[in-house]
Coordinates of C-alpha atoms and ligand atoms in Angstrom, one line a residue:
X1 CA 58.3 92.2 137.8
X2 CA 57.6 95.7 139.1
X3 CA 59.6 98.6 138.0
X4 CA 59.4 102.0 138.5
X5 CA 60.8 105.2 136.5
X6 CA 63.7 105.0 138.6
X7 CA 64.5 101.3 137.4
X8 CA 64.3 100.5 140.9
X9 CA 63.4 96.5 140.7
X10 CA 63.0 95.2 144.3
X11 CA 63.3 91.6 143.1
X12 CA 65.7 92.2 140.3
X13 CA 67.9 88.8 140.4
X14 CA 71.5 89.6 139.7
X15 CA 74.6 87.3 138.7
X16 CA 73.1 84.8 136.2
X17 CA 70.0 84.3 138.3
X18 CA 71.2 84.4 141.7
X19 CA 68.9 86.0 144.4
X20 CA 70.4 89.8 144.9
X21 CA 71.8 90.2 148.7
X22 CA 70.2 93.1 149.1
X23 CA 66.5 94.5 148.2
X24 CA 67.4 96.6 145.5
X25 CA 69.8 94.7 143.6
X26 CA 72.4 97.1 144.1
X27 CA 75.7 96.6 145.8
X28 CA 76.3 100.1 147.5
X29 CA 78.2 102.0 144.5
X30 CA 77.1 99.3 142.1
X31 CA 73.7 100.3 140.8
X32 CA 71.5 97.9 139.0
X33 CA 69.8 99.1 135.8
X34 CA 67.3 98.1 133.7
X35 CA 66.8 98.3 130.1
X36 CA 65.9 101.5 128.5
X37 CA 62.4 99.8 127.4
X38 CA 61.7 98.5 130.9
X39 CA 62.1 101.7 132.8
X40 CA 60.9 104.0 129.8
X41 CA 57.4 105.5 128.9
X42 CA 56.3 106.3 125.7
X43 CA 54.6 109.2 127.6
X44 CA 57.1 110.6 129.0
X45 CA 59.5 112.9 127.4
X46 CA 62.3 115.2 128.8
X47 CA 61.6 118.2 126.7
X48 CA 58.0 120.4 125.9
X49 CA 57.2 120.4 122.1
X50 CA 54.9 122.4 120.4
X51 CA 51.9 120.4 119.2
X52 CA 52.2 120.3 115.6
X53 CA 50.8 122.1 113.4
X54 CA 48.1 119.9 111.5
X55 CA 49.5 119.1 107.6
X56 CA 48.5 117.0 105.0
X57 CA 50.9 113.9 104.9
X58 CA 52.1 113.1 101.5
X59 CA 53.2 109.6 102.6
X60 CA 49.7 108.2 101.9
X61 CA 49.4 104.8 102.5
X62 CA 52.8 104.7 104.0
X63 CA 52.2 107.0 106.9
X64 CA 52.4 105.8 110.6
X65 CA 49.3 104.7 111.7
X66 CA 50.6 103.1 115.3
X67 CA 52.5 104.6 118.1
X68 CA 56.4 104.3 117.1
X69 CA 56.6 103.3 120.9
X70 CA 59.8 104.5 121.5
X71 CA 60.9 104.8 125.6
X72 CA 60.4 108.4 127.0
X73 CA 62.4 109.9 130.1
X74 CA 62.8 112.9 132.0
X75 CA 66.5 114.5 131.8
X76 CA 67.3 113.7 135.0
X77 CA 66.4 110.0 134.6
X78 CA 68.3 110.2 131.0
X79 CA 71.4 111.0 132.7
X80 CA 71.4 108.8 135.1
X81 CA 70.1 105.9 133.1
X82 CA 73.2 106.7 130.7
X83 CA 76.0 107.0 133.5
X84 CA 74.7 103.6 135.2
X85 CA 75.1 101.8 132.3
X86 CA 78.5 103.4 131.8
X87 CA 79.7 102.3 135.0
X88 CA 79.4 98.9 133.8
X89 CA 82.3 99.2 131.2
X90 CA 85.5 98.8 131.7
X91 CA 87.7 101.0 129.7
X92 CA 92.0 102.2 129.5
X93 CA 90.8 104.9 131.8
X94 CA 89.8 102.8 134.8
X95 CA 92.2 100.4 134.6
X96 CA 95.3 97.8 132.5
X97 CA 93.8 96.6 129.5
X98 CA 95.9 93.5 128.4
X99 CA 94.0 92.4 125.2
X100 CA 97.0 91.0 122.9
X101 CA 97.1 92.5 119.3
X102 CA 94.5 95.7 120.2
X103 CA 97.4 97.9 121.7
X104 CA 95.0 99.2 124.3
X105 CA 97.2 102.1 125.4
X106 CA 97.0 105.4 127.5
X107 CA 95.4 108.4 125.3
X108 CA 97.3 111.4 126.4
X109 CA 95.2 114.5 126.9
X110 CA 97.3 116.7 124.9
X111 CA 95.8 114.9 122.0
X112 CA 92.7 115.5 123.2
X113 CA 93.1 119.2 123.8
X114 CA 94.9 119.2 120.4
X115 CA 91.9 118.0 118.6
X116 CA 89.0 120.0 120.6
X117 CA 90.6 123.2 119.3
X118 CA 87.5 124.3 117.1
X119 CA 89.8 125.0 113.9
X120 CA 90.1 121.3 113.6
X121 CA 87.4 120.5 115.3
X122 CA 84.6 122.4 113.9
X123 CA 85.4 122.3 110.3
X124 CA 83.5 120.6 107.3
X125 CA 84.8 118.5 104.5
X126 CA 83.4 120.1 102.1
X127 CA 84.6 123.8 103.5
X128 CA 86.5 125.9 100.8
X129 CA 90.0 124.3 100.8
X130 CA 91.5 128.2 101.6
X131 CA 89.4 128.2 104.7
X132 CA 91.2 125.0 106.2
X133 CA 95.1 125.0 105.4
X134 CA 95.8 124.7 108.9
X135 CA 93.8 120.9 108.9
X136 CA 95.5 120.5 105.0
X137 CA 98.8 120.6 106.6
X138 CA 98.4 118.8 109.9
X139 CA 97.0 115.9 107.1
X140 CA 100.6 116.4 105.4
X141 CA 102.5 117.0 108.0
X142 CA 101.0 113.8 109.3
X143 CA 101.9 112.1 106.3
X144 CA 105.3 113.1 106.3
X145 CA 106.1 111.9 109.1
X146 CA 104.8 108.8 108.5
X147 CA 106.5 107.7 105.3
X148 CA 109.9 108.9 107.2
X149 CA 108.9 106.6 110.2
X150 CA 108.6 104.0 107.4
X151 CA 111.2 104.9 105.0
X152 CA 108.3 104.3 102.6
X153 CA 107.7 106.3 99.1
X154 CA 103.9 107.9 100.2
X155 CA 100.8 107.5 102.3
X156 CA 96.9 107.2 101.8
X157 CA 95.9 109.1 104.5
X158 CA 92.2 107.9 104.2
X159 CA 91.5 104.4 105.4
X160 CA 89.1 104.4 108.2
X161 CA 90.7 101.2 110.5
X162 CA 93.4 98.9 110.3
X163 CA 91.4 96.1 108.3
X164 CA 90.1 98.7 105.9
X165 CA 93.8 99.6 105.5
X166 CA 94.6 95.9 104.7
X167 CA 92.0 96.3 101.6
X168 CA 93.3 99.4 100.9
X169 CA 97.2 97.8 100.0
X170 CA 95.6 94.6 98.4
X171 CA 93.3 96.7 96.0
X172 CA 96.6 99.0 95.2
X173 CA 98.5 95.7 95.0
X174 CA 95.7 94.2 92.6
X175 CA 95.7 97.5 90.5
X176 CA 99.5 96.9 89.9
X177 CA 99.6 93.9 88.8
X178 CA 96.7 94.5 86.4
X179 CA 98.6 97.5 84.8
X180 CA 101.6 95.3 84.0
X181 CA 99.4 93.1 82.2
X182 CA 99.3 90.1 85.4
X183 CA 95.8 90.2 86.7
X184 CA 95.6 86.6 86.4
X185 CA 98.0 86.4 89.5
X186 CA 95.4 85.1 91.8
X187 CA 96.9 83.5 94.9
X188 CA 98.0 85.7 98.3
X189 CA 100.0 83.6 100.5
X190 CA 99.5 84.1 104.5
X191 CA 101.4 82.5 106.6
X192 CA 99.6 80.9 110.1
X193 CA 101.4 83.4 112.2
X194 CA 99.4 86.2 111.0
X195 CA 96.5 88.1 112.5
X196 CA 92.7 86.9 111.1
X197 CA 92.1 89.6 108.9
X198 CA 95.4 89.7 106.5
X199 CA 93.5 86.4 104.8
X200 CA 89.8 88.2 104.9
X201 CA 91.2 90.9 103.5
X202 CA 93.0 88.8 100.3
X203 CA 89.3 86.8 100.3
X204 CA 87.4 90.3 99.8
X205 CA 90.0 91.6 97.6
X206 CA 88.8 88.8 95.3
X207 CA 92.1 86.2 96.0
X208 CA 92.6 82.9 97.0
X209 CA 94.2 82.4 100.1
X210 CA 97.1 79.8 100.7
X211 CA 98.6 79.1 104.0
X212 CA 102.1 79.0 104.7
X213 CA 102.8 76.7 108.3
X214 CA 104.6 78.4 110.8
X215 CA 107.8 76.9 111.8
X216 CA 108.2 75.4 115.8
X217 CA 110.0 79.0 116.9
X218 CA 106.3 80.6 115.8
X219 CA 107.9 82.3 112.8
X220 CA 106.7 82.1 109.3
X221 CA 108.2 78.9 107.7
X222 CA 110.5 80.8 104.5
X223 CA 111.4 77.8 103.1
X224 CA 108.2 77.0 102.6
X225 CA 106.7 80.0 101.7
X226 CA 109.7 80.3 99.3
X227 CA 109.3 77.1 97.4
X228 CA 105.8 78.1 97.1
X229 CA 106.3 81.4 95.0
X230 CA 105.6 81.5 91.2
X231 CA 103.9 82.6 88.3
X232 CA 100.3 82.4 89.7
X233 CA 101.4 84.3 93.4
X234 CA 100.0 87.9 93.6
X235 CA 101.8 88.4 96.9
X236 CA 102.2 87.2 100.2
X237 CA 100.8 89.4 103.1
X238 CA 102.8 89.2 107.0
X239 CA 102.1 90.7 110.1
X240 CA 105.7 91.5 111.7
X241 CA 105.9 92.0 114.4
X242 CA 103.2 88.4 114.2
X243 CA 100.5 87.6 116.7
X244 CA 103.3 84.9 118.2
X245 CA 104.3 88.4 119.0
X246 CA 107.8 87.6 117.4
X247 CA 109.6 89.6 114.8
X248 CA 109.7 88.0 111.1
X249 CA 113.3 87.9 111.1
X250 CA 113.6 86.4 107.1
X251 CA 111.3 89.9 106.2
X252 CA 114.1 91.0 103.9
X253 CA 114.9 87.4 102.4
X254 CA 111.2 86.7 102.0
X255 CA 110.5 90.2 100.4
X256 CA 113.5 89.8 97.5
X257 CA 112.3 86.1 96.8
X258 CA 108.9 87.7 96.6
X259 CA 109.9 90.2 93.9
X260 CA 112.1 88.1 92.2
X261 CA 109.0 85.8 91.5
X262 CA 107.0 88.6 90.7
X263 CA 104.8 89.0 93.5
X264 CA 104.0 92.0 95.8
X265 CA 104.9 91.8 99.8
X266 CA 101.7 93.7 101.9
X267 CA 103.0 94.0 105.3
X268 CA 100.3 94.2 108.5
X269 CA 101.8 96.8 110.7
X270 CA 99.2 97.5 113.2
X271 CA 101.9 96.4 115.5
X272 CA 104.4 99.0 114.8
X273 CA 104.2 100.4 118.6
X274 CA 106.8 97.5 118.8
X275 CA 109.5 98.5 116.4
X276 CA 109.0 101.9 115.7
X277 CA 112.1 104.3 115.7
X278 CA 114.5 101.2 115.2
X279 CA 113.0 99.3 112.0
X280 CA 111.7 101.2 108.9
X281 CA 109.8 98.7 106.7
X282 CA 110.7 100.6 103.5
X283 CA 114.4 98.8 104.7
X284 CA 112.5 95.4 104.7
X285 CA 111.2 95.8 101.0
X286 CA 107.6 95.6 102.0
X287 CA 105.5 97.5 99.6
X288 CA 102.4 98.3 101.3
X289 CA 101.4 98.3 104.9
X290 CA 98.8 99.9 107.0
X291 CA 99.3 101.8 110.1
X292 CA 97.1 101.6 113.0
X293 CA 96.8 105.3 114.3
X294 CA 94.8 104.3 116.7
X295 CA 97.5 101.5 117.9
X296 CA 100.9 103.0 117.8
X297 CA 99.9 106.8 117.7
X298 CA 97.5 106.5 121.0
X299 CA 94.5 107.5 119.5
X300 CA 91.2 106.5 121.4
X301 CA 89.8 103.5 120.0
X302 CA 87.8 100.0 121.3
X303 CA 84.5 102.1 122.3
X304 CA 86.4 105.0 122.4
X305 CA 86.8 106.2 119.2
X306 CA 86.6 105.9 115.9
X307 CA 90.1 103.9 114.0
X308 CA 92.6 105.4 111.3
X309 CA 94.6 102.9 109.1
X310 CA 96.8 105.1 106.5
X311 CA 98.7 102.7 103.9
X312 CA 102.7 103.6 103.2
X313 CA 103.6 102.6 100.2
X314 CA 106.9 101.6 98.1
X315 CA 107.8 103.4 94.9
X316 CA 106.6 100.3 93.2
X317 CA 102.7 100.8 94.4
X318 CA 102.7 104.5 94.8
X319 CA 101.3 105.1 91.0
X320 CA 98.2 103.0 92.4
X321 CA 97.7 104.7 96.0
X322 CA 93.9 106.0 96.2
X323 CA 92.6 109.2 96.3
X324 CA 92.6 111.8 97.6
X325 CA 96.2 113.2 98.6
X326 CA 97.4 116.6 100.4
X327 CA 100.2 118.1 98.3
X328 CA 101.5 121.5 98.9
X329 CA 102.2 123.9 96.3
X330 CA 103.9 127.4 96.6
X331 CA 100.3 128.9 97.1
X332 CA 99.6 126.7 100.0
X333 CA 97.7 123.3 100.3
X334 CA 95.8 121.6 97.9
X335 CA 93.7 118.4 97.9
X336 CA 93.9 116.3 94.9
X337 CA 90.8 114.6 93.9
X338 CA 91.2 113.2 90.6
X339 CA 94.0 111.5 88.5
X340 CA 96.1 113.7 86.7
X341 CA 97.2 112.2 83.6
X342 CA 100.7 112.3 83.2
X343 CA 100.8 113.3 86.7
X344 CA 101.9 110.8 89.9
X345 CA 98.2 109.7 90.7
X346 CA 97.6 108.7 87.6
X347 CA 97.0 105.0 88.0
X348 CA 95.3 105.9 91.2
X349 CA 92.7 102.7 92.2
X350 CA 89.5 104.7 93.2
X351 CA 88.9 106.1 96.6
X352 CA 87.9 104.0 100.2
X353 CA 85.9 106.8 101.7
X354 CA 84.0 109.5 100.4
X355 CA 86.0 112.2 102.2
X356 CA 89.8 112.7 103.9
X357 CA 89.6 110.3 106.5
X358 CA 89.4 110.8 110.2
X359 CA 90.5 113.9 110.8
X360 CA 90.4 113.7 114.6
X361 CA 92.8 110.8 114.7
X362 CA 95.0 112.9 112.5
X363 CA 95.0 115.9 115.1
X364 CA 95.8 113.1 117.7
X365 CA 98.3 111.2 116.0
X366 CA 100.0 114.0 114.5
X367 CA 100.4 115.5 118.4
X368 CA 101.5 112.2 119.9
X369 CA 104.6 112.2 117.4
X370 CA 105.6 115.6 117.7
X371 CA 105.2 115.9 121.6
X372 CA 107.4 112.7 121.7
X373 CA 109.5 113.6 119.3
X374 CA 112.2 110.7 117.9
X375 CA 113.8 109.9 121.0
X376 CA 110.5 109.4 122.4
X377 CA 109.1 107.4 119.8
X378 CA 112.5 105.4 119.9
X379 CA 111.5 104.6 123.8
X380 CA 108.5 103.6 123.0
X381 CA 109.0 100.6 121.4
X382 CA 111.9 100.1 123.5
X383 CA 109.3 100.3 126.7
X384 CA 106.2 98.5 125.1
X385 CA 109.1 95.3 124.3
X386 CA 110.7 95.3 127.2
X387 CA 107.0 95.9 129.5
X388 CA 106.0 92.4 127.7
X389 CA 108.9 90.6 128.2
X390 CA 108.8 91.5 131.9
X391 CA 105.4 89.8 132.0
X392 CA 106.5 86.6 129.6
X393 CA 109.2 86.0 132.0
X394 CA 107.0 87.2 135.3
X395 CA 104.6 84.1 134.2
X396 CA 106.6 81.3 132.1
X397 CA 106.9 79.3 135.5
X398 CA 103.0 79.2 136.1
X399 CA 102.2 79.1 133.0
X400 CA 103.0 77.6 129.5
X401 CA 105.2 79.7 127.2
X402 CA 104.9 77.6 124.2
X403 CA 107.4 80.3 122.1
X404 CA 109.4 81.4 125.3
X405 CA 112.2 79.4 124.3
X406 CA 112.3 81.3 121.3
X407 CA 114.3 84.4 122.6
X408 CA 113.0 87.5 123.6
X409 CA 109.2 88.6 122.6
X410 CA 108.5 92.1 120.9
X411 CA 105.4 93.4 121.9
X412 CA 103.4 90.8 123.3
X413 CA 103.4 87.6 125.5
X414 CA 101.7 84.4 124.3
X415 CA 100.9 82.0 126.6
X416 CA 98.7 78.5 126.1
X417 CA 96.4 76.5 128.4
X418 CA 98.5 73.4 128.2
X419 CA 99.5 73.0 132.1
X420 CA 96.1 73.8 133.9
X421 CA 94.4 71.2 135.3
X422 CA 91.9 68.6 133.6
X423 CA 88.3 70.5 132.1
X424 CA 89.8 73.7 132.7
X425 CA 90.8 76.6 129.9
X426 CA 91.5 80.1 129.0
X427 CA 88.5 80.7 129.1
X428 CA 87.6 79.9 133.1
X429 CA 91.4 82.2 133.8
X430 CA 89.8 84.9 132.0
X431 CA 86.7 84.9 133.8
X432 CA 88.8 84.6 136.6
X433 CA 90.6 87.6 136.2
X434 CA 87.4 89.7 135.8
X435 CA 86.8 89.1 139.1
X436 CA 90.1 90.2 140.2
X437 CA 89.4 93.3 138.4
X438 CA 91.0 93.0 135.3
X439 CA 90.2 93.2 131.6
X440 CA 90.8 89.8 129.7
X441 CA 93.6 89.3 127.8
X442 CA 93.2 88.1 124.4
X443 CA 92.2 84.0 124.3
X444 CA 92.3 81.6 121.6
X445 CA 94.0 84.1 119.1
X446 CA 96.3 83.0 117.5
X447 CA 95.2 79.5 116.5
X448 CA 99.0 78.1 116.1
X449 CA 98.7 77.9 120.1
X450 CA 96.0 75.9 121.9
X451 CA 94.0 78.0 124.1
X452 CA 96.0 80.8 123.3
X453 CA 96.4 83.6 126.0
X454 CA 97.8 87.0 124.0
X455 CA 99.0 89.6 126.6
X456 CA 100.3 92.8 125.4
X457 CA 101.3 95.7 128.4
X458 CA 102.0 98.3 126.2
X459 CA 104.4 100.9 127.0
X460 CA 101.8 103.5 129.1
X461 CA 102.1 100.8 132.3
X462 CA 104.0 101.5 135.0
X463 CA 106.0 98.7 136.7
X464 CA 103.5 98.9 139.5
X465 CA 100.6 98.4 136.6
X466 CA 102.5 95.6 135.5
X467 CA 103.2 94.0 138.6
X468 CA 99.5 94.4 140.4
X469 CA 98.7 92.0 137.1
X470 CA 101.1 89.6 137.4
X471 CA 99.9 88.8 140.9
X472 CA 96.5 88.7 140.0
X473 CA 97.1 86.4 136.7
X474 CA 99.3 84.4 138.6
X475 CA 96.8 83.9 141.2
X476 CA 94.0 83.1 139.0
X477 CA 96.3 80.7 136.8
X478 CA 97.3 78.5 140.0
X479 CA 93.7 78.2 140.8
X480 CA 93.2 77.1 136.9
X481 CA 95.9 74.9 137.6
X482 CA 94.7 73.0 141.2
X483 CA 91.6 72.4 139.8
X484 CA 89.5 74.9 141.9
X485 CA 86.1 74.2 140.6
X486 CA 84.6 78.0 141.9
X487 CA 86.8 79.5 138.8
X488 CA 84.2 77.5 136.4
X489 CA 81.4 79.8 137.5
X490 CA 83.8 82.9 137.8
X491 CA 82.8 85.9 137.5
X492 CA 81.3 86.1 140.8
X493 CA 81.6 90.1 141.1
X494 CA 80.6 91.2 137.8
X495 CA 77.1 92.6 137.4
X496 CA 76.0 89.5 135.6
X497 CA 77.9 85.8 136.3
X498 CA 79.1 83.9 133.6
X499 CA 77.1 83.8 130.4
X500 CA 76.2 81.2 128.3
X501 CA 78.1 82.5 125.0
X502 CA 76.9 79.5 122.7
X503 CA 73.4 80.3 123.2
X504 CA 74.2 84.0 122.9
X505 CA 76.0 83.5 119.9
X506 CA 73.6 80.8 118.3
X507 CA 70.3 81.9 119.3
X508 CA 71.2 86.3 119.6
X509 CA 68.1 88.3 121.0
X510 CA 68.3 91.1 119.2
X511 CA 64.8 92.9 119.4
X512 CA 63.5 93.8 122.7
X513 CA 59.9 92.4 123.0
X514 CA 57.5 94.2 124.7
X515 CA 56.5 90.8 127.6
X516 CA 52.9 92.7 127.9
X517 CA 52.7 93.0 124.2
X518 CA 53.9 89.0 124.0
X519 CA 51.5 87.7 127.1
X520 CA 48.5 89.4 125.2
X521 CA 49.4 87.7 121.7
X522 CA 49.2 84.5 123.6
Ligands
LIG601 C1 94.2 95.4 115.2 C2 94.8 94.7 114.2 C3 94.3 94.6 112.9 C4 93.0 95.3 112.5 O1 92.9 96.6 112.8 P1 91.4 97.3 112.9 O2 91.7 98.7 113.1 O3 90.8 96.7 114.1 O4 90.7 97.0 111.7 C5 95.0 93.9 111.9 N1 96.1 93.3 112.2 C6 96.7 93.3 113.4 C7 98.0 92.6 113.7 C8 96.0 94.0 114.5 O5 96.6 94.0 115.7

């Protein structure tokens, strides 16, 4: 195949091997690009270095003896390679993102402008603590508002996503029931209903995992989870809202049952966008439960930026909370470190990260709440439930609402595949939809449903958002359902068709191989 600088590649094939309709490969705005390595010379560079200046190497027999062969370009072919490939994405900027459980939601710019400012921005985390109150208090400030939102005891600020947040409550959970002398408690209980990662995270704490069914209304079964409590039960951990997208209603009952046998209740909150300003956990008698920042509090995340996943905690696991912690003194802000003895930290379990956390996300998170304020936040929820429910009910006659019948949803709408037509699944209406434009909405997750479709709005859509989708889905989901035999191949639009995703998954290519390199070694 010829290519030239440009990556121009007259017979580039596009969509799974098609022939291109035009010479190019491109469609008008729709560029076709080629790998970095294709189009790249190791000659070329975009900047003029000095030529070394000759020095012994003290690497010996380890030096470099080849050329690293790593792709050269000129800056203008750099920028352009870059903002090709970035054309190709889809992200909450271009358009709805529907993916259930990942509250893919607007990222106002006031964050943004918040956290560019170069006092929060620019600072180091190992600056002299006198030269950054003002990023010590937007951490407790943060914080504060947090355990009020929760009606929790404190917070651990530091946990770098919502999974590592999950860890975070587990290990606190474990270091609690070690200091009272119960470490051989060694079983978390999860029911079915809750996302994938609340039973990794028991598995890497060091647990056995037990699961507890999940009733016909897609709620956690509490007679069952109940009657299996007892002296060998460390806890039990529960996403509520749960990826049915229903609110545990028996949280409380389930929480004192938990206690009363012992155990500790770790609560998966990333789904707080759904209840905040009318539930506060610390009310439910949860005792630890992880935030996602970059949910609920807007900040960029899914390729655009990095998570946040601070743990609230009940009085009960507070003692255990890692380090470090903001606390303010009357000589200003302080970070705490090390365990005090005596002190409240004392029976702190280690630390998750070597510094404070994401900082950024705090800047961001900290300006969503305040410039929303608590009737804001209040409307959020309200908005983000009733934005789902408008698409559950939008849909339920096209297609199957296996938990429709159980009221009203919170955040999310769960749909399955049962009512399309023979050999057709989720997976041909989210191809489907690609083609229509649209991000795919979550599939197969969770398992309790068969070929689960997990659709959450969010609150940032506008009806119009919502109801551009709704026609699409709807759309795509007849053809699903009248057997239209194009959808198998769908997308038809995309850069590149469908893809084989066993073979991708089974047999990954991940090492580019130079094919003039490879034809020679033949
Ligand atoms: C997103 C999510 C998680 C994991 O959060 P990460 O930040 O991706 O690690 C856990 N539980 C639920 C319910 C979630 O939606």
């Amino acid at each position: 195949m010829s290519i030239n600088a440009s990556g121009w590649r007259p017979e580039a094939p596009i969509s799974g091997g098609k022939a291109s309709p035009t010479t190019t490969g491109n469609k008008a705005l729709m560029l076709e690009e080629a790998l970095i390595f294709e189009i790249g010379d190791t000659t070329t560079t975009g900047v003029d270095l000095v030529e070394p200046v000759a020095a012994t190497s003290r690497l010996g027999d380890l030096a470099r003896t080849a050329s690293i062969g790593l792709p050269g370009l000129s800056e203008p072919e750099t920028v352009r390679h870059y903002t090709r490939l970035s054309r190709q994405n889809y992200g909450i900027d271009l358009g709805f993102f529907p993916l259930g459980s990942c509250t893919m939601k607007h990222n106002p710019r006031l964050n943004e402008k918040m956290a560019r400012l170069p006092g929060f921005a620019d600072i180091h985390p190992l600056a002299p603590v006198q030269t950054v109150q003002g990023a010590l208090e937007v951490i407790q400030q943060l914080a504060h508002w947090l355990v009020t939102l929760t009606g929790m005891d404190s917070v651990a600020m530091s946990p770098k996503a919502g999974a590592h947040g999950e860890l975070c409550g587990v290990l606190a959970i474990r270091a609690a029931l070690e200091a009272r002398g119960e470490g051989h408690r060694k079983i978390i209980l999860v029911p079915e209903s809750a996302h994938g990662t609340n039973p990794a995270t028991a598995a890497f704490a060091g647990y056995s995992v037990e699961d507890i069914p999940a009733t016909a209304d897609g709620r956690v079964d509490t007679e069952k989870l109940i009657a299996r409590l007892g002296p060998d039960v460390a806890g039990v951990m529960i996403t509520n809202p749960n990826t049915c997208g229903l609110f545990e209603r028996d949280m409380r009952v389930i929480s004192d049952a938990v206690h009363a046998a012992g155990g500790l209740v770790y609560c998966d909150g990333a789904n707080f966008n759904a209840i905040v300003g009318r539930v506060r956990p610390g009310d439910l008698g949860i005792d630890a439960m992880h935030i996602n920042l970059h949910k609920t509090f807007s900040t960029p995340h899914g390729g655009g930026g990095p998570g946040s996943g601070p743990v609230v905690f009940s009085k009960a696991l507070s003692p255990f909370a890692p380090l470090p912690f903001v606390e303010k003194t009357d000589d200003g802000f302080h970070l705490v470190e090390e365990e005090t003895a005596g002190e409240h930290h004392a029976g702190a379990f280690g630390r998750m990260v070597a510094f404070h956390g994401q900082m950024g996300m705090f800047t961001r998170a900290l300006t969503y709440i305040l410039s929303h304020g608590a009737d804001g936040l209040r409307q959020v929820s309200e908005d983000a439930v009733l934005n789902a429910n408008y698409i559950l009910r939008s849909l339920d006659t096209t297609l199957d609402a296996p938990f429709g019948g159980s009221g009203p949803c919170m955040h999310e709408a769960l749909f399955s595949d049962e009512n399309l037509a023979d050999g057709f699944s989720t997976i041909d209406v989210a191809k489907g939809l690609i083609d229509e434009g649209f991000h795919p909405m979550t599939m197969y997750f969770p398992l309790v449903v068969h070929g689960a479709m997990l659709i959450e709005p969010t609150e940032t859509e506008s009806k119009a958002a919502l109801d551009q989708f709704i026609v699409a889905l709807r759309s795509v989901a007849e053809r699903a359902k009248a057997g239209d035999v194009s959808l198998k191949s769908a997308p038809h639009f995309a850069p590149r068709s469908r893809l084989d995703e066993t073979l991708a998954a089974r047999k990954p290519i991940l090492v580019w191989k130079d094919p003039g390199l490879a034809q020679a070694a033949e």
